[in-house]
Amino acid sequence: MRTWMDAARRVRSAAAERAGYLRRAARGAGSERDEVLLVAKTVVAAMTAWVLARYLLPPAVSTFAPFTALVALQATVYRSVRDCLQYVGAVSAGATLAATLAAVVGIHGWTFGLLTLIALCVGRIRRFGHQGVQVAIVAFFAFSSGQGQIGYIGDLVASVGIGALCGLAAHFVLAPARHTNHRQQAVTDLYGTIARRLDDLADTLEASDPDRDHLRQWRRDWRSLSAECERIRHSIEIEIENGRMNPRRTISGAGEALPRAREAITVAERSMDHLRSMTRTLDYALESGELWNLPGTFRPRFSAVLRAVATAMEEIGRASPTDRDVVVPQIDEVAAELDRVQQQERSAPDASPDVHALQGTLITDAGRLLVDLRSGRESLART
């Protein structure tokens, strides 16, 4: 009884998740709507290709039409055209091999083995991409079912052509949507989250009774933000590819906006490495009690460094091009604050070695972060 109840619960959960997915697709633009539209276009293109192939060609080759339509409908127009050309090339190569061997040496067991060997070698040509295996598959069909006859091979190639035309036509009639603004906003939101975490770290460093559980949660948050960086980077790469050969109009300056967003993600990833190290150091210092041994002026001044970094990162993460006249003084302010902290640390010779080590670790992480921000500012200025 419990097994049935658990199964029913899983079914309801899956149904609710699917319903939520469809609601998000209906509510607005996004990956959910893109995927739903791609499925709908694929169904229409495959059905149209099959009907045309069944009407115009022998039933033995009609299945190749809807299969080619599936190949021709990928997430982007560029990828669809690339995969379609690779598939058509692989089909042509396989059919040509089958016809040639059948005509020259006939249909025999050993010639089938020879055909397999040659088809596998030809399929490894890099220009065929991941469609290279189709060379052997189509060669088998043309050699076995078609007996290497030119008429069968001509019908097979025609079926593939029908599928390719139906698939690509569906993409050009309703091309994939452009999401340049969404990708830029994702980068802006990421930088905003990092800036808030920096402000929280500064508050924790200054607090008289820091919440260690909260600090440990931030350590986990840095890991999740690193994964989010990778997801955003992947979506930006897809959107850059989506701009190739796409007939839809896009916003002005999209050609520069997306590379700039990708570079901003690189800066964020490098920065988070240092921020994660800094958070781990503070967690250990709080656990060991060394945090309370820091000089009274160090904690507020280092907090000022973190807040200055947060301000600079918010500017770097803006969707619009980074304003050099704004971000340069902000980064210079970080450098000035950090220099004051370093001077203070050097002027405290009576501090214990553990305190010096703690201050040195935090200052080193902040210095490396500053170097990456300066380097990122320059790289963003070039994109």
Coordinates of C-alpha atoms in Angstrom, one line a residue:
M1 CA 0.0 0.0 0.0
R2 CA 2.8 2.4 0.9
T3 CA 4.6 1.6 -2.4
W4 CA 1.5 2.7 -4.3
M5 CA 1.1 5.8 -2.2
D6 CA 4.8 6.7 -2.8
A7 CA 4.4 6.1 -6.6
A8 CA 1.2 8.3 -6.7
R9 CA 3.0 11.0 -4.8
R10 CA 5.9 10.9 -7.3
V11 CA 3.5 11.1 -10.2
R12 CA 1.7 14.1 -8.7
S13 CA 5.0 15.8 -8.0
A14 CA 6.2 15.2 -11.6
A15 CA 2.8 16.4 -12.9
A16 CA 3.0 19.6 -10.8
E17 CA 6.6 20.2 -11.9
R18 CA 5.6 19.8 -15.6
A19 CA 2.6 22.1 -15.1
G20 CA 4.8 24.7 -13.5
Y21 CA 7.2 24.4 -16.4
L22 CA 4.4 25.0 -18.9
R23 CA 3.1 28.0 -16.9
R24 CA 6.5 29.6 -17.0
A25 CA 6.7 29.0 -20.8
A26 CA 3.3 30.7 -21.2
R27 CA 4.0 33.5 -18.9
G28 CA 7.0 35.1 -20.7
A29 CA 10.2 34.7 -22.7
G30 CA 12.8 32.4 -21.4
S31 CA 14.4 28.9 -21.8
E32 CA 11.1 27.2 -21.0
R33 CA 9.3 28.9 -23.8
D34 CA 12.2 28.3 -26.2
E35 CA 12.2 24.6 -25.5
V36 CA 8.4 24.3 -25.9
L37 CA 8.5 26.2 -29.2
L38 CA 11.4 24.0 -30.4
V39 CA 9.4 20.9 -29.6
A40 CA 6.3 22.3 -31.4
K41 CA 8.4 23.2 -34.5
T42 CA 10.0 19.8 -34.5
V43 CA 6.7 18.0 -34.4
V44 CA 5.3 20.1 -37.3
A45 CA 8.5 19.8 -39.4
A46 CA 8.8 16.0 -38.9
M47 CA 5.1 15.4 -39.7
T48 CA 5.3 17.6 -42.8
A49 CA 8.5 15.9 -44.0
W50 CA 7.0 12.4 -43.5
V51 CA 3.8 13.3 -45.3
L52 CA 5.8 14.7 -48.3
A53 CA 8.2 11.8 -48.4
R54 CA 5.3 9.3 -48.3
Y55 CA 3.6 11.1 -51.1
L56 CA 6.6 11.6 -53.3
L57 CA 8.9 8.7 -52.6
P58 CA 8.8 5.0 -51.9
P59 CA 7.9 3.9 -48.3
A60 CA 11.3 2.3 -47.9
V61 CA 13.1 5.7 -47.6
S62 CA 10.3 7.9 -46.2
T63 CA 11.6 7.5 -42.6
F64 CA 14.8 9.4 -43.4
A65 CA 12.8 12.6 -44.0
P66 CA 11.4 13.1 -40.5
F67 CA 14.7 11.9 -39.0
T68 CA 16.6 14.6 -40.9
A69 CA 14.0 17.1 -39.8
L70 CA 14.9 16.2 -36.2
V71 CA 18.6 16.7 -37.0
A72 CA 17.9 20.1 -38.7
L73 CA 16.1 21.6 -35.7
Q74 CA 18.6 22.4 -32.9
A75 CA 18.6 25.1 -30.3
T76 CA 20.1 27.7 -32.7
V77 CA 19.9 28.4 -36.4
Y78 CA 23.6 28.2 -36.8
R79 CA 23.8 24.8 -35.0
S80 CA 20.9 23.6 -37.1
V81 CA 22.5 24.5 -40.4
R82 CA 25.9 23.1 -39.3
D83 CA 24.4 19.8 -38.1
C84 CA 22.2 19.5 -41.2
L85 CA 25.1 20.1 -43.6
Q86 CA 27.2 17.5 -41.7
Y87 CA 24.3 15.0 -41.8
V88 CA 23.6 15.5 -45.5
G89 CA 27.3 15.1 -46.2
A90 CA 27.5 11.9 -44.1
V91 CA 24.4 10.5 -45.9
S92 CA 25.9 11.3 -49.3
A93 CA 29.2 9.7 -48.4
G94 CA 27.6 6.6 -47.1
A95 CA 25.3 6.2 -50.1
T96 CA 28.2 6.8 -52.5
L97 CA 30.3 4.1 -50.8
A98 CA 27.5 1.6 -50.9
A99 CA 26.7 2.3 -54.6
T100 CA 30.4 2.1 -55.5
L101 CA 31.2 -1.2 -53.8
A102 CA 27.9 -2.8 -55.0
A103 CA 28.7 -1.8 -58.6
V104 CA 32.4 -2.7 -58.6
V105 CA 32.5 -6.0 -56.5
G106 CA 28.9 -6.9 -55.9
I107 CA 26.9 -7.8 -52.8
H108 CA 28.9 -10.3 -50.7
G109 CA 29.6 -10.9 -47.0
W110 CA 33.2 -9.8 -47.4
T111 CA 32.3 -6.6 -49.3
F112 CA 29.9 -5.7 -46.5
G113 CA 32.9 -6.0 -44.1
L114 CA 35.0 -3.9 -46.4
L115 CA 32.1 -1.3 -46.6
T116 CA 32.0 -1.2 -42.8
L117 CA 35.7 -0.6 -42.6
I118 CA 35.8 2.2 -45.2
A119 CA 32.6 3.8 -43.8
L120 CA 34.1 3.9 -40.2
C121 CA 37.3 5.4 -41.5
V122 CA 35.5 8.1 -43.6
G123 CA 33.2 8.8 -40.7
R124 CA 36.2 9.9 -38.6
I125 CA 36.8 12.9 -40.9
R126 CA 36.4 15.9 -38.7
R127 CA 34.2 17.8 -41.1
F128 CA 31.4 15.4 -40.4
G129 CA 31.5 16.2 -36.7
H130 CA 29.3 14.0 -34.5
Q131 CA 27.3 13.0 -37.6
G132 CA 30.2 10.8 -38.8
V133 CA 28.6 7.6 -37.6
Q134 CA 25.8 8.3 -40.1
V135 CA 28.2 7.4 -42.9
A136 CA 28.2 3.7 -41.8
I137 CA 24.5 3.7 -40.9
V138 CA 23.4 5.0 -44.3
A139 CA 25.9 2.8 -46.1
F140 CA 24.3 -0.2 -44.4
F141 CA 20.8 0.8 -45.5
A142 CA 21.9 1.5 -49.1
F143 CA 23.9 -1.7 -49.4
S144 CA 21.4 -4.1 -47.7
S145 CA 18.0 -2.7 -48.3
G146 CA 18.8 -0.9 -51.6
Q147 CA 21.3 -3.4 -52.9
G148 CA 23.4 -0.5 -53.9
Q149 CA 21.0 0.5 -56.7
I150 CA 21.2 4.1 -57.9
G151 CA 17.4 4.4 -57.9
Y152 CA 17.2 3.6 -54.1
I153 CA 20.1 5.8 -53.3
G154 CA 18.5 8.7 -55.3
D155 CA 15.3 8.3 -53.4
L156 CA 17.2 8.1 -50.0
V157 CA 19.0 11.4 -50.8
A158 CA 15.8 13.0 -51.9
S159 CA 14.1 12.0 -48.6
V160 CA 17.0 13.5 -46.6
G161 CA 16.7 16.7 -48.7
I162 CA 13.0 16.9 -47.9
G163 CA 13.6 16.5 -44.2
A164 CA 16.4 19.1 -44.2
L165 CA 14.2 21.7 -46.1
C166 CA 11.3 21.1 -43.7
G167 CA 13.5 21.4 -40.6
L168 CA 15.4 24.5 -41.7
A169 CA 12.2 26.2 -43.0
A170 CA 10.6 25.8 -39.6
H171 CA 13.5 27.6 -38.0
F172 CA 13.5 30.4 -40.5
V173 CA 9.7 30.9 -40.3
L174 CA 9.9 31.1 -36.5
A175 CA 13.5 31.7 -35.6
P176 CA 14.7 31.2 -32.0
A177 CA 14.1 34.3 -29.8
R178 CA 17.1 36.5 -28.9
H179 CA 17.9 37.0 -25.2
T180 CA 20.7 39.5 -25.0
N181 CA 18.9 41.6 -22.4
H182 CA 18.2 38.5 -20.2
R183 CA 21.9 37.4 -20.3
Q184 CA 23.0 40.9 -19.4
Q185 CA 20.5 41.1 -16.5
A186 CA 21.7 37.7 -15.2
V187 CA 25.3 39.1 -15.0
T188 CA 24.0 42.2 -13.3
D189 CA 22.1 40.2 -10.8
L190 CA 25.1 38.0 -10.1
Y191 CA 27.3 41.0 -9.4
G192 CA 24.6 42.5 -7.2
T193 CA 24.5 39.3 -5.1
I194 CA 28.3 39.3 -4.8
A195 CA 28.2 43.0 -3.7
R196 CA 25.5 42.2 -1.0
R197 CA 27.7 39.3 0.3
L198 CA 30.6 41.6 0.6
D199 CA 28.6 44.1 2.6
D200 CA 27.4 41.2 4.8
L201 CA 31.0 40.1 5.3
A202 CA 31.9 43.7 6.3
D203 CA 29.0 43.8 8.8
T204 CA 30.1 40.4 10.2
L205 CA 33.7 41.6 10.6
E206 CA 32.6 44.7 12.5
A207 CA 29.9 42.9 14.6
S208 CA 30.5 42.4 18.3
D209 CA 28.8 39.0 18.2
P210 CA 29.2 37.6 14.6
D211 CA 26.8 34.8 13.6
R212 CA 29.1 31.8 12.7
D213 CA 26.2 29.8 11.2
H214 CA 25.5 32.7 8.9
L215 CA 29.2 32.8 7.9
R216 CA 29.2 29.1 7.1
Q217 CA 26.1 29.6 5.0
W218 CA 28.0 32.2 3.0
R219 CA 30.8 29.6 2.4
R220 CA 28.2 27.4 0.9
D221 CA 26.7 30.3 -1.1
W222 CA 30.1 31.0 -2.7
R223 CA 30.1 27.5 -4.1
S224 CA 26.5 27.8 -5.4
L225 CA 27.4 31.2 -7.0
S226 CA 30.4 29.5 -8.7
A227 CA 28.0 27.0 -10.2
E228 CA 25.7 29.9 -11.2
C229 CA 28.6 31.5 -13.0
E230 CA 29.2 28.4 -15.1
R231 CA 25.5 28.3 -15.9
I232 CA 25.4 32.0 -17.0
R233 CA 28.6 31.5 -19.0
H234 CA 27.0 28.6 -20.9
S235 CA 23.8 30.6 -21.6
I236 CA 25.9 33.5 -22.9
E237 CA 27.8 31.2 -25.2
I238 CA 24.5 29.8 -26.5
E239 CA 23.2 33.3 -27.1
I240 CA 26.4 34.3 -29.0
E241 CA 25.8 31.3 -31.2
N242 CA 22.1 32.1 -31.4
G243 CA 23.0 35.5 -33.0
R244 CA 24.7 33.7 -36.0
M245 CA 22.4 33.4 -39.0
N246 CA 19.4 34.3 -36.9
P247 CA 16.9 36.4 -39.0
R248 CA 15.4 38.0 -35.9
R249 CA 16.4 41.5 -35.2
T250 CA 18.3 42.1 -32.0
I251 CA 19.1 45.1 -29.8
S252 CA 21.7 47.6 -31.0
G253 CA 25.2 46.7 -29.7
A254 CA 24.4 43.1 -29.0
G255 CA 27.6 42.1 -30.8
E256 CA 29.6 43.9 -28.1
A257 CA 27.3 43.3 -25.1
L258 CA 27.5 39.5 -25.0
P259 CA 31.4 39.3 -25.2
R260 CA 31.4 41.9 -22.5
A261 CA 29.0 39.9 -20.3
R262 CA 31.2 36.8 -20.9
E263 CA 34.3 38.7 -19.8
A264 CA 32.4 40.0 -16.7
I265 CA 31.7 36.4 -15.7
T266 CA 35.4 35.6 -15.9
V267 CA 36.1 38.6 -13.6
A268 CA 33.4 37.4 -11.2
E269 CA 34.8 33.9 -11.1
R270 CA 38.3 35.1 -10.3
S271 CA 37.0 37.4 -7.7
M272 CA 35.0 34.7 -6.0
D273 CA 38.0 32.6 -5.6
H274 CA 39.5 35.2 -3.3
L275 CA 36.3 36.0 -1.6
R276 CA 35.7 32.3 -0.8
S277 CA 39.2 32.2 0.7
M278 CA 38.5 35.3 2.7
T279 CA 35.3 33.9 4.0
R280 CA 37.0 30.6 5.0
T281 CA 39.7 32.6 6.8
L282 CA 37.1 34.5 8.8
D283 CA 35.3 31.3 9.7
Y284 CA 38.4 29.7 11.0
A285 CA 39.4 32.9 12.9
L286 CA 35.9 33.0 14.5
E287 CA 36.1 29.4 15.5
S288 CA 39.6 29.7 17.0
G289 CA 38.9 33.0 18.7
E290 CA 41.7 34.8 16.8
L291 CA 39.1 37.3 15.4
W292 CA 38.8 39.0 18.8
N293 CA 42.6 39.4 18.9
L294 CA 42.7 41.6 15.9
P295 CA 43.6 45.3 16.6
G296 CA 40.6 47.5 17.2
T297 CA 41.2 49.6 14.1
F298 CA 41.8 46.7 11.7
R299 CA 38.3 45.3 11.6
P300 CA 36.5 48.6 10.6
R301 CA 39.2 49.5 8.1
F302 CA 39.2 46.1 6.4
S303 CA 35.4 46.3 6.4
A304 CA 35.8 49.6 4.5
V305 CA 37.9 47.8 1.9
L306 CA 35.2 45.2 1.5
R307 CA 32.5 47.8 1.0
A308 CA 34.6 49.7 -1.5
V309 CA 35.1 46.5 -3.4
A310 CA 31.3 45.9 -3.3
T311 CA 30.7 49.4 -4.8
A312 CA 33.2 48.8 -7.6
M313 CA 31.8 45.4 -8.4
E314 CA 28.3 46.8 -8.8
E315 CA 29.6 49.2 -11.3
I316 CA 31.5 46.5 -13.2
G317 CA 28.4 44.3 -13.4
R318 CA 26.2 47.0 -14.9
A319 CA 24.5 46.0 -18.2
S320 CA 25.7 49.1 -19.9
P321 CA 29.4 49.5 -20.8
T322 CA 31.5 50.1 -17.7
D323 CA 32.2 53.8 -17.2
R324 CA 35.9 54.1 -16.8
D325 CA 35.6 57.5 -15.2
V326 CA 33.4 56.0 -12.5
V327 CA 35.0 52.6 -11.9
V328 CA 38.7 53.7 -11.9
P329 CA 38.2 56.1 -8.9
Q330 CA 36.3 53.3 -7.2
I331 CA 39.1 50.8 -7.6
D332 CA 41.6 53.5 -6.6
E333 CA 39.6 53.9 -3.5
V334 CA 39.9 50.2 -2.8
A335 CA 43.7 50.4 -3.3
A336 CA 43.9 53.4 -1.0
E337 CA 41.9 51.7 1.8
L338 CA 43.9 48.5 1.5
D339 CA 47.2 50.5 1.6
R340 CA 46.0 52.1 4.9
V341 CA 45.2 48.7 6.3
Q342 CA 48.7 47.4 5.3
Q343 CA 50.4 50.4 6.9
Q344 CA 48.5 49.8 10.1
E345 CA 49.4 46.1 10.1
R346 CA 53.1 46.9 9.7
S347 CA 52.9 49.5 12.5
A348 CA 51.7 46.9 15.0
P349 CA 54.8 44.9 15.9
D350 CA 53.5 43.9 19.3
A351 CA 50.8 41.7 17.8
S352 CA 51.1 37.9 18.1
P353 CA 52.3 35.8 15.2
D354 CA 48.8 34.3 14.8
V355 CA 47.3 37.8 14.5
H356 CA 49.9 38.8 12.0
A357 CA 49.2 35.7 10.0
L358 CA 45.4 36.3 10.1
Q359 CA 45.8 39.9 9.0
G360 CA 48.3 38.9 6.3
T361 CA 46.0 36.3 4.9
L362 CA 43.1 38.7 4.7
I363 CA 45.2 41.5 3.2
T364 CA 46.8 39.1 0.6
D365 CA 43.3 37.9 -0.5
A366 CA 42.2 41.5 -0.8
G367 CA 45.3 42.4 -2.7
R368 CA 44.8 39.6 -5.2
L369 CA 41.2 40.6 -5.5
L370 CA 42.2 44.2 -6.3
V371 CA 44.6 42.9 -9.0
D372 CA 41.8 40.9 -10.7
L373 CA 39.5 43.9 -10.5
R374 CA 42.0 46.1 -12.3
S375 CA 42.7 43.4 -14.9
G376 CA 39.0 42.9 -15.4
R377 CA 38.4 46.6 -15.8
E378 CA 41.0 46.7 -18.6
S379 CA 39.6 43.6 -20.3
L380 CA 36.1 44.9 -20.1
A381 CA 37.2 48.2 -21.6
R382 CA 38.5 46.4 -24.6
T383 CA 35.3 44.5 -25.3

